[in-house]
PDB file of C-alpha atoms and ligand atoms in Angstrom:
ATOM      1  CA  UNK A1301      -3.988  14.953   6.651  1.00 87.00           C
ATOM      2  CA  UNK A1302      -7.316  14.075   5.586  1.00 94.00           C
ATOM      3  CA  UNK A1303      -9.588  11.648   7.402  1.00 97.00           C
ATOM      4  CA  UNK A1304     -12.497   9.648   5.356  1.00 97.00           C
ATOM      5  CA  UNK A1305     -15.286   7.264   7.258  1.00 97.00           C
ATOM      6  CA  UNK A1306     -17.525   5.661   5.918  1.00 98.00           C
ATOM      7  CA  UNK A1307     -19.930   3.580   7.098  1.00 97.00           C
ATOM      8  CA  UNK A1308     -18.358  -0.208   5.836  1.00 97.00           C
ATOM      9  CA  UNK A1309     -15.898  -1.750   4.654  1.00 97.00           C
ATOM     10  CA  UNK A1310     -17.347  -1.842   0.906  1.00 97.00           C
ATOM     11  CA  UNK A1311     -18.426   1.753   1.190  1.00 98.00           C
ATOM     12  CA  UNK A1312     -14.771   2.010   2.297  1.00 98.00           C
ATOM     13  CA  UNK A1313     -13.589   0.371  -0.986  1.00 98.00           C
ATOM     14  CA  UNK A1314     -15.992   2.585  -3.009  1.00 98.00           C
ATOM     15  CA  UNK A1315     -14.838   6.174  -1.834  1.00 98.00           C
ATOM     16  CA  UNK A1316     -11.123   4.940  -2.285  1.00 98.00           C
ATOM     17  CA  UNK A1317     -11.700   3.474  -5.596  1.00 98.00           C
ATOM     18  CA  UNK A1318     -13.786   7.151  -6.468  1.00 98.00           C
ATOM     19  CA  UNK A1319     -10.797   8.778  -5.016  1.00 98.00           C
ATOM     20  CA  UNK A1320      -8.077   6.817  -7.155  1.00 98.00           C
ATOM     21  CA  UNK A1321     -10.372   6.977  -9.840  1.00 98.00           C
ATOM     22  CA  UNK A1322     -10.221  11.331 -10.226  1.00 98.00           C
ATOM     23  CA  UNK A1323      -6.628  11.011  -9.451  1.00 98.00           C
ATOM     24  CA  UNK A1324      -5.942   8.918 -12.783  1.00 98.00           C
ATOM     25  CA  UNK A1325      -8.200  11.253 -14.861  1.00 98.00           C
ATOM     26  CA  UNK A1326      -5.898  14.421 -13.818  1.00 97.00           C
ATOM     27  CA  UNK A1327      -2.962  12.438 -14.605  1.00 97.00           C
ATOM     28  CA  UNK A1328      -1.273  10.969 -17.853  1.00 97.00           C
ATOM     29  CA  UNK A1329       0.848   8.269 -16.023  1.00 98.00           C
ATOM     30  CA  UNK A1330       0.248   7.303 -12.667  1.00 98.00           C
ATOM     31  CA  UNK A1331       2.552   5.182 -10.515  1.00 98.00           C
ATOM     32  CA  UNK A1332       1.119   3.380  -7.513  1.00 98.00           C
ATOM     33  CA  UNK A1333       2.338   1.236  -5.062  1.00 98.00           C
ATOM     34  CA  UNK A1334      -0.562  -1.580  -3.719  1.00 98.00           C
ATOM     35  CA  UNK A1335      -0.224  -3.518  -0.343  1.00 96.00           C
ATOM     36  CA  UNK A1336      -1.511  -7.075   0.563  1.00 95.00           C
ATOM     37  CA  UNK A1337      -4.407  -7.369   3.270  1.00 93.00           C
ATOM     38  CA  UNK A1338      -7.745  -7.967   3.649  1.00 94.00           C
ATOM     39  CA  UNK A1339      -8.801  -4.049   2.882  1.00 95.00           C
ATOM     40  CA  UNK A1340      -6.891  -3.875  -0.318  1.00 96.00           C
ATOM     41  CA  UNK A1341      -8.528  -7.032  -1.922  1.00 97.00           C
ATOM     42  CA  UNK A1342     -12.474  -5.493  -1.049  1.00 97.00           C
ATOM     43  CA  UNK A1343     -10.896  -2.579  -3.121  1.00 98.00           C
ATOM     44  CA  UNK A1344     -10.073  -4.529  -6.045  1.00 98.00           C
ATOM     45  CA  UNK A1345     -13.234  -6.305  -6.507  1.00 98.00           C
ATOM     46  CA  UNK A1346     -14.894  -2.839  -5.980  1.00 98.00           C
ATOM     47  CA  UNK A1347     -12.512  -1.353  -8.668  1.00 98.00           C
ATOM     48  CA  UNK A1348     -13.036  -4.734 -11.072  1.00 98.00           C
ATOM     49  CA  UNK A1349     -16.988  -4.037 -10.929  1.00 98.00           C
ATOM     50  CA  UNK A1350     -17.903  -0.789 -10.939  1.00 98.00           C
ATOM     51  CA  UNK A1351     -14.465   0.988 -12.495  1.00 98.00           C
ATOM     52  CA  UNK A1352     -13.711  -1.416 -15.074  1.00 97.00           C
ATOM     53  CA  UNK A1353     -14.661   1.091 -17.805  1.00 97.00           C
ATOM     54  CA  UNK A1354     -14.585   4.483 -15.635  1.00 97.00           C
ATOM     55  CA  UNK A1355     -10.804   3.936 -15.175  1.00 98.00           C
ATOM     56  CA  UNK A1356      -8.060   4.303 -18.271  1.00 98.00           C
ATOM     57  CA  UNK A1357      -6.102   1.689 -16.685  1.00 98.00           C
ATOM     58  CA  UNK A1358      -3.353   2.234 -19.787  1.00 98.00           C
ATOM     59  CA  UNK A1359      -2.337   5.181 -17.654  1.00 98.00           C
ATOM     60  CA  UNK A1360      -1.654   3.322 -14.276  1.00 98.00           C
ATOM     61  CA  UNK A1361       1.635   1.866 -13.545  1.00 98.00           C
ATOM     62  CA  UNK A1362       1.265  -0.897 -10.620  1.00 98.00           C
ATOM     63  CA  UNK A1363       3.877  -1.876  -7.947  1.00 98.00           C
ATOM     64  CA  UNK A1364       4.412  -2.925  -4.254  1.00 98.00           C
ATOM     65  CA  UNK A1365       4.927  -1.647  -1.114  1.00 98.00           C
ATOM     66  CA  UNK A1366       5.667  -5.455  -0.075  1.00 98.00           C
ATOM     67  CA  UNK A1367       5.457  -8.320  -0.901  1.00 98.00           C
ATOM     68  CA  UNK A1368       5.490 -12.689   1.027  1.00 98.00           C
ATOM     69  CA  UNK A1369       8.561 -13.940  -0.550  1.00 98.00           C
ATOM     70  CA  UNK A1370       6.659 -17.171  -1.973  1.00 98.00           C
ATOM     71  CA  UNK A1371       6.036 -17.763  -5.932  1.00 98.00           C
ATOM     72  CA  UNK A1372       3.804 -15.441  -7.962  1.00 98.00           C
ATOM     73  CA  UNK A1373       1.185 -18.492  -7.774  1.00 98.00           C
ATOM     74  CA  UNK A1374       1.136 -19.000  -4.032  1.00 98.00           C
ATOM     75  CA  UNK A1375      -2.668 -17.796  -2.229  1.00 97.00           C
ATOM     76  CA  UNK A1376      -0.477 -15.512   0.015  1.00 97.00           C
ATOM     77  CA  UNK A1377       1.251 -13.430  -2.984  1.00 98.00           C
ATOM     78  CA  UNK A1378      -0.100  -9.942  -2.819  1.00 98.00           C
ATOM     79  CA  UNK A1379       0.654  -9.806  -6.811  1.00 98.00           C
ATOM     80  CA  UNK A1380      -1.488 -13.030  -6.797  1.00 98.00           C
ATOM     81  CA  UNK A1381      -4.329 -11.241  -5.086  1.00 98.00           C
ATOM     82  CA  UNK A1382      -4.321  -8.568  -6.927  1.00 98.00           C
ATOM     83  CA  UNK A1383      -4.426 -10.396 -10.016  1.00 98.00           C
ATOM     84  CA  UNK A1384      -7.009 -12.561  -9.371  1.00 98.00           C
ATOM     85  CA  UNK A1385      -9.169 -10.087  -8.650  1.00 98.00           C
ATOM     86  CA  UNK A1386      -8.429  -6.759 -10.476  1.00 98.00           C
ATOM     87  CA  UNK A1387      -5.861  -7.195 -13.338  1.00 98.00           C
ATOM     88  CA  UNK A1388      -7.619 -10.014 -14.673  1.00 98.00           C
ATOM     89  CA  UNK A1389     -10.701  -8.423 -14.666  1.00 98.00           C
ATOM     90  CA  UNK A1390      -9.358  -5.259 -16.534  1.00 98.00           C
ATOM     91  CA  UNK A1391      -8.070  -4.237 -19.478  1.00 97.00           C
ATOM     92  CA  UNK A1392      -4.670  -3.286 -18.235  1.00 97.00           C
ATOM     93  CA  UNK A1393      -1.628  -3.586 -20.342  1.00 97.00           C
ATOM     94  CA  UNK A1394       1.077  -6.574 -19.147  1.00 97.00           C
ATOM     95  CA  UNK A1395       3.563  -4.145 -19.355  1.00 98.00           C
ATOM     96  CA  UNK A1396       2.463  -1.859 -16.307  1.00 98.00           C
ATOM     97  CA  UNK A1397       2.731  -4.584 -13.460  1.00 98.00           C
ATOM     98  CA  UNK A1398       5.933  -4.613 -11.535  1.00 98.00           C
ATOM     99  CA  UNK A1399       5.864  -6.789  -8.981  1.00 98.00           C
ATOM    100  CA  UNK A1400       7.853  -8.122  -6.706  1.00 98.00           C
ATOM    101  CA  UNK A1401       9.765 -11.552  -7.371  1.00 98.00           C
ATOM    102  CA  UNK A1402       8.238 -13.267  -4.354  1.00 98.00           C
ATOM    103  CA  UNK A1403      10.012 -16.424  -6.048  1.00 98.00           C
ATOM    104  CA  UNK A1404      14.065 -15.047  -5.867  1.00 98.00           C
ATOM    105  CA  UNK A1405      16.208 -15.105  -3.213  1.00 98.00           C
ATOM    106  CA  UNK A1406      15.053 -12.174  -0.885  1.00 98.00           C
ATOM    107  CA  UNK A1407      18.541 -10.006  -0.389  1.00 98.00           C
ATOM    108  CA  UNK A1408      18.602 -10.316  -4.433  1.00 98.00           C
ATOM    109  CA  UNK A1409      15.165  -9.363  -5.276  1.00 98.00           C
ATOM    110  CA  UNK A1410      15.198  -6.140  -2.723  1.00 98.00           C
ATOM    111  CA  UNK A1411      18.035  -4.816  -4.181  1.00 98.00           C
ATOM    112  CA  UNK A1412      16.814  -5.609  -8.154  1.00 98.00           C
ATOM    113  CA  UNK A1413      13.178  -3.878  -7.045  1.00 98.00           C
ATOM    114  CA  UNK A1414      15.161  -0.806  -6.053  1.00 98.00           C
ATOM    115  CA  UNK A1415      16.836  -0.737  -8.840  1.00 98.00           C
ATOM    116  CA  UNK A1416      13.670  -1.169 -10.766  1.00 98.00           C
ATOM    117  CA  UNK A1417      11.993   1.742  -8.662  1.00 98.00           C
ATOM    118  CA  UNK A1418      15.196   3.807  -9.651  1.00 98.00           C
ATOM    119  CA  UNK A1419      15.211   3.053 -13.496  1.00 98.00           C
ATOM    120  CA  UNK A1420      10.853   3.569 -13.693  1.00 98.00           C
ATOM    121  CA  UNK A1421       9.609   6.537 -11.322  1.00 98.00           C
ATOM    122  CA  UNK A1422      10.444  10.156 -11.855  1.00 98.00           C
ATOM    123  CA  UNK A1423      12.990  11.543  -9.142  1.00 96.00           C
ATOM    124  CA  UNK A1424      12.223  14.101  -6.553  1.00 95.00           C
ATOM    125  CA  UNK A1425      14.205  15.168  -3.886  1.00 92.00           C
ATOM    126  CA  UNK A1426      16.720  12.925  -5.367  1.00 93.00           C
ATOM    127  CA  UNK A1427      15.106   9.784  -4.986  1.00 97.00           C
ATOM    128  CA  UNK A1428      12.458   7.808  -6.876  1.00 98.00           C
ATOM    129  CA  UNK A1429       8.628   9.330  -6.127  1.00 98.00           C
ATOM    130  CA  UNK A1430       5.854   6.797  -6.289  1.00 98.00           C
ATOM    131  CA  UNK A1431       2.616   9.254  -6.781  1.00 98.00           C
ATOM    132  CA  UNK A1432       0.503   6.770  -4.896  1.00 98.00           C
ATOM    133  CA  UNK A1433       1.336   4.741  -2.040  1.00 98.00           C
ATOM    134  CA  UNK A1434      -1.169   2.593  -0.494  1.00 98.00           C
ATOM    135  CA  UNK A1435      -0.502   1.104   2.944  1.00 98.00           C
ATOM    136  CA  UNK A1436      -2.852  -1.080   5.421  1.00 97.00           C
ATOM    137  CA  UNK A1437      -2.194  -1.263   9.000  1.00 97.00           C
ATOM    138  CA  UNK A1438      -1.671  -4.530  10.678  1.00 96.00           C
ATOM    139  CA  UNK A1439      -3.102  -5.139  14.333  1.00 95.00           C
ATOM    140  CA  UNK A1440       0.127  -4.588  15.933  1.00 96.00           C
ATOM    141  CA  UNK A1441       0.975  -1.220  14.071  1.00 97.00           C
ATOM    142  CA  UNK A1442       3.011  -2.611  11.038  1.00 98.00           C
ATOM    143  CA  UNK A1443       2.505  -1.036   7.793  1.00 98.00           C
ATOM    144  CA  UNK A1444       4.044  -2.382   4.239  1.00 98.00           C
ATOM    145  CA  UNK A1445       6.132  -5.162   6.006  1.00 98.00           C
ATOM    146  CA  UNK A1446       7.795  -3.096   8.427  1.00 98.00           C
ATOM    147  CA  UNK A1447       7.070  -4.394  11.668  1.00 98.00           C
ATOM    148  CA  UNK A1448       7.394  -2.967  15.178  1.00 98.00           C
ATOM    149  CA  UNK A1449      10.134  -5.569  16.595  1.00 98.00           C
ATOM    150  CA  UNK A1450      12.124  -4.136  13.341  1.00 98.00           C
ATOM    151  CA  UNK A1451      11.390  -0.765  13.187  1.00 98.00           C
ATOM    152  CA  UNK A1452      14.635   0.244  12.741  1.00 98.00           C
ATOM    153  CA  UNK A1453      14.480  -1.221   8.761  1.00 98.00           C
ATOM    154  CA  UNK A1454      12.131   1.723   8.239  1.00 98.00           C
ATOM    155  CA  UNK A1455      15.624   4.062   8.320  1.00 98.00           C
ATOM    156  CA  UNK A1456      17.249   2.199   5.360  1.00 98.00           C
ATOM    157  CA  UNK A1457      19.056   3.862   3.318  1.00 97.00           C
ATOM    158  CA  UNK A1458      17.841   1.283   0.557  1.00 98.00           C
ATOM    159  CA  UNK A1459      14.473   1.709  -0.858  1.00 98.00           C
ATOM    160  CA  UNK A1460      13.895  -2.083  -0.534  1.00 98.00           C
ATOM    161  CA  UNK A1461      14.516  -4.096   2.500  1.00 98.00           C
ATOM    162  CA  UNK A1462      14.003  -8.055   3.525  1.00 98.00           C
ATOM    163  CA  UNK A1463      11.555  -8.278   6.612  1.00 98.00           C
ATOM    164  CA  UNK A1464      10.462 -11.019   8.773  1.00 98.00           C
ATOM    165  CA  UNK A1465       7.066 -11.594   9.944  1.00 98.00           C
ATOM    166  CA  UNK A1466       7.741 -11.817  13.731  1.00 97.00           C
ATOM    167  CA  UNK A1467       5.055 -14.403  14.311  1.00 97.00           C
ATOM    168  CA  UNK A1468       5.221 -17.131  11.083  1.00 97.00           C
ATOM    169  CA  UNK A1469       9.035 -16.380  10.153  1.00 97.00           C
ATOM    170  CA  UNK A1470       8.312 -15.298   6.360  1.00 98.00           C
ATOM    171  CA  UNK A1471       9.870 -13.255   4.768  1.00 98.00           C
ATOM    172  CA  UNK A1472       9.041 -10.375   2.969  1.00 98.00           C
ATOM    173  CA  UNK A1473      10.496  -7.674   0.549  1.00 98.00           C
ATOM    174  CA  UNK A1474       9.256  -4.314   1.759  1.00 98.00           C
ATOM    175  CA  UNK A1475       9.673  -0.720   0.610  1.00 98.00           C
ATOM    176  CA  UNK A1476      11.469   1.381   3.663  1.00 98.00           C
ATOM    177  CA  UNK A1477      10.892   4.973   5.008  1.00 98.00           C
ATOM    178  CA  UNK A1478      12.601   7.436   2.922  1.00 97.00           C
ATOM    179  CA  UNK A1479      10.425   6.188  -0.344  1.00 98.00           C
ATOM    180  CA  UNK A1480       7.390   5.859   1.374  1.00 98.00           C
ATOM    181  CA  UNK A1481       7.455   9.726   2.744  1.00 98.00           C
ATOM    182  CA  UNK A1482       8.803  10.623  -0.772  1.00 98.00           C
ATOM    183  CA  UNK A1483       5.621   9.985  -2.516  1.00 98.00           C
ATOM    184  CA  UNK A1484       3.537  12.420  -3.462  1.00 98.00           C
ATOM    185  CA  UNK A1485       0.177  11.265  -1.999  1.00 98.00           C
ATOM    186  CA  UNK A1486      -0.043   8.166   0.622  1.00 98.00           C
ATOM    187  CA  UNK A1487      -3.412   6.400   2.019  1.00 98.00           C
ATOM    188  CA  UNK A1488      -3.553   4.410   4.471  1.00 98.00           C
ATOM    189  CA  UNK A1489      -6.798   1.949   3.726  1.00 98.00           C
ATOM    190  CA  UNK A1490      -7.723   0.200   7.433  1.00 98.00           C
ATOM    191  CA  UNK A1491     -10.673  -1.281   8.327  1.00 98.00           C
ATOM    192  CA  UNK A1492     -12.556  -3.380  11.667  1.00 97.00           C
ATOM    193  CA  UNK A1493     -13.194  -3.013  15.145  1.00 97.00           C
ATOM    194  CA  UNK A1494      -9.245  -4.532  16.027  1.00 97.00           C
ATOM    195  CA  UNK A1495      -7.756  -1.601  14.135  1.00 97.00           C
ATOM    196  CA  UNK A1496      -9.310   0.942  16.067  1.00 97.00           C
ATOM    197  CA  UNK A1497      -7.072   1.343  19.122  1.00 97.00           C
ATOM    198  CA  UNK A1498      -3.915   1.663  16.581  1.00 97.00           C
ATOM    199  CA  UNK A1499      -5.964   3.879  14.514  1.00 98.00           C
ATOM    200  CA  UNK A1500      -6.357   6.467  17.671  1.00 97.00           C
ATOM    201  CA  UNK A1501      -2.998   6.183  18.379  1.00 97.00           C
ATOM    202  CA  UNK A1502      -1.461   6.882  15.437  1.00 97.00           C
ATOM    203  CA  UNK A1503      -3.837   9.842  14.458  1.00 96.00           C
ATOM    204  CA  UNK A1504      -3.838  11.673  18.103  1.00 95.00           C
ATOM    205  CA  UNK A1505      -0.056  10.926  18.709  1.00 95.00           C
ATOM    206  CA  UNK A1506      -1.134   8.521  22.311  1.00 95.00           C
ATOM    207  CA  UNK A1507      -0.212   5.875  23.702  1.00 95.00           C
ATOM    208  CA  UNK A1508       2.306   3.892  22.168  1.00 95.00           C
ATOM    209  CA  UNK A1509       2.464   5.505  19.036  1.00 97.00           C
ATOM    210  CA  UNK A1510       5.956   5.686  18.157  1.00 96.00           C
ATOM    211  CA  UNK A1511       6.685   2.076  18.420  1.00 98.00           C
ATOM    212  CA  UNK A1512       4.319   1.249  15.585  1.00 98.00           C
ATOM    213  CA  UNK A1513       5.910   1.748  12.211  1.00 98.00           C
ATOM    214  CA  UNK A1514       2.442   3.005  10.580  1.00 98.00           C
ATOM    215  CA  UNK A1515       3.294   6.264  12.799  1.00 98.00           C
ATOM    216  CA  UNK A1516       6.236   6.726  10.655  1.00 98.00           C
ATOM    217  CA  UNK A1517       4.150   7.505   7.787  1.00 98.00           C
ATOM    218  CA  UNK A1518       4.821  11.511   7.630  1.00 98.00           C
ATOM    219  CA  UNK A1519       4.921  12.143   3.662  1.00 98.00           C
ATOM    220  CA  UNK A1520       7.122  15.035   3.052  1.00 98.00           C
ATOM    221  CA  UNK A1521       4.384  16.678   0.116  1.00 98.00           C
ATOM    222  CA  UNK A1522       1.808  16.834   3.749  1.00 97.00           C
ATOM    223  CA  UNK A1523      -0.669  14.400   1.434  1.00 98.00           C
ATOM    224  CA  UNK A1524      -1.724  11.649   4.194  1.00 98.00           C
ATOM    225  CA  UNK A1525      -5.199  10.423   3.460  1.00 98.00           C
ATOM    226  CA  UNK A1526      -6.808   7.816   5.570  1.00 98.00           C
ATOM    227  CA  UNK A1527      -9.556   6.065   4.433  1.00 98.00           C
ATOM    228  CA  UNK A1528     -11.746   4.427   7.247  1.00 98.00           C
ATOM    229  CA  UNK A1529     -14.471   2.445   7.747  1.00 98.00           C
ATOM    230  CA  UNK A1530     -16.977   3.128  11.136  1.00 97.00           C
ATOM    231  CA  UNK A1531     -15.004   0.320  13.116  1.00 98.00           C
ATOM    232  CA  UNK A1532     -12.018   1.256  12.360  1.00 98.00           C
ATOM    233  CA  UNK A1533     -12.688   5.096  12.998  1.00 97.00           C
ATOM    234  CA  UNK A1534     -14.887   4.842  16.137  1.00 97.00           C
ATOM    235  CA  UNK A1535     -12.420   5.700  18.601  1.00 96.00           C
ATOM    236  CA  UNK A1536     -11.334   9.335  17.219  1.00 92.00           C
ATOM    237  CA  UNK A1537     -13.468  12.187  17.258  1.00 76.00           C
TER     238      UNK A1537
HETATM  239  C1  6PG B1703       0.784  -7.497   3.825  1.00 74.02           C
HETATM  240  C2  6PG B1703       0.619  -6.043   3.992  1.00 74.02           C
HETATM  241  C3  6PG B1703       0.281  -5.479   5.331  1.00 74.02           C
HETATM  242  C4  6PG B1703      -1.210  -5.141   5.394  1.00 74.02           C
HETATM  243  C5  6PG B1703      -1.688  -4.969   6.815  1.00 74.02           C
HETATM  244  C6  6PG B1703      -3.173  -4.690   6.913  1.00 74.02           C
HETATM  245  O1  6PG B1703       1.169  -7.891   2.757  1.00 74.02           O
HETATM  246  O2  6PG B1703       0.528  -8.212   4.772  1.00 74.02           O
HETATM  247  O3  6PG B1703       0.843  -5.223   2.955  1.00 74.02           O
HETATM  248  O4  6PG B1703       1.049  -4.371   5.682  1.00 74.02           O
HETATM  249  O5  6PG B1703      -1.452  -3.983   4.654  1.00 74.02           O
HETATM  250  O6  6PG B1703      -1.379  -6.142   7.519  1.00 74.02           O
HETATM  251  O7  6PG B1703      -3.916  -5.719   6.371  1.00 74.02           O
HETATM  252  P1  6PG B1703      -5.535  -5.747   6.396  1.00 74.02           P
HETATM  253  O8  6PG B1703      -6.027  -4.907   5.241  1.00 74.02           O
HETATM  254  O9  6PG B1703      -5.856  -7.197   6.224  1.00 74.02           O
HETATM  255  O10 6PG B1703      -5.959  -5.199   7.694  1.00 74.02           O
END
């Protein structure tokens, strides 16, 4: 496990997108999984203004970890987000964007996305191996839409699950445990001051730990990289 601070939230976004940035030049195809949240979308306007042309996007093959089930054009899609401010900003061919139908019926739409997941990523350890997983932490320990009151969905045996937010009711189409720790690298991306009690947690096994689903994050390859900002960070050593 490797452990990045940096001092804010864009200098956050800028030794992520530097990271992502070497991993798609030692690659010829790379398939990566984004999440929604606040972190995510200061990466994508980094990445849209200072990688447009460092980055062969040709090479990267986008998905989700999760996605709101509302309609591609709703402001809380996380394909929307990343759309508005990355995709459209890049030259990146149609063709590598698989996101998740927000718009279908959710039961449907988790079980055609792990289908998809099947038919598009190599296979390792007989199952489908994303080589990039991205994940946020939400304030109550969450990560991709797994949530703590439903923990349990991060056992699946699918690859795709339907989620509830416990708070607004939405649902959500999430990638589950056994693809997540499949892939070869995962990052968690977290930054403020209200992530940094989780953040301690999770990292020094304390607390309350194993009720969040972010502590469930244990990829099999060993490749866990967190990438921190100061407020998020300040409470490990
Ligand atoms: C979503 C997510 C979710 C997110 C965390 C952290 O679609 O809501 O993918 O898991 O990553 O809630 O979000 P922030 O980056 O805003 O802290």
């Amino acid at each position: 496990m490797k452990v990045n601070i940096s001092e804010s939230k864009k200098q956050t976004a800028k030794s992520f997108s530097e990271y992502l940035a070497k991993l798609v030049a030692k690659n010829n195809i790379l398939h990566v999984a984004l999440s929604g949240g606040s972190t995510p979308k200061e990466v994508f306007k980094e990445l849209a203004e200072h990688f447009k042309n460092k980055i062969d996007w040709s090479k990267v093959q986008f998905y989700w970890g999760d996605e709101r089930c509302v309609p591609a054009d709703d402001a809380e899609s996380n394909y929307k987000m990343a759309n508005d401010y990355l995709f459209s900003k890049v030259e990146l061919p149609l063709g590598n964007i698989h996101r998740i139908k927000g718009e279908n019926k959710p039961e449907e739409e988790a079980a055609r996305y792990a289908g998809l997941l099947e038919a598009k990523l190599p296979g390792h350890n007989m199952q489908p191996q994303f080589d990039l997983i991205i994940l946020g932490i939400g304030d109550d320990g969450h990560t991709a839409s797994i949530f703590p009151n439903q923990i349990s969905l991060w056992n699946s045996q699918s690859y795709c699950e339907v989620a509830e937010h416990p708070e607004t009711g939405q649902k959500r189409v999430s990638l589950t445990g056994n693809i997540i720790n499949n892939a070869k690298e995962v990052v968690f991306l977290v930054t403020g001051e209200n992530k940094a009690q989780k953040v301690l947690e999770i990292i020094d096994k304390k607390g309350n730990y194993n009720s969040y689903p972010a502590s469930l994050v244990v990829p099999k390859s060993g490749r866990l990289n967190w990438f921190l900002d100061s407020e998020a960070g300040k409470l490990i050593e």
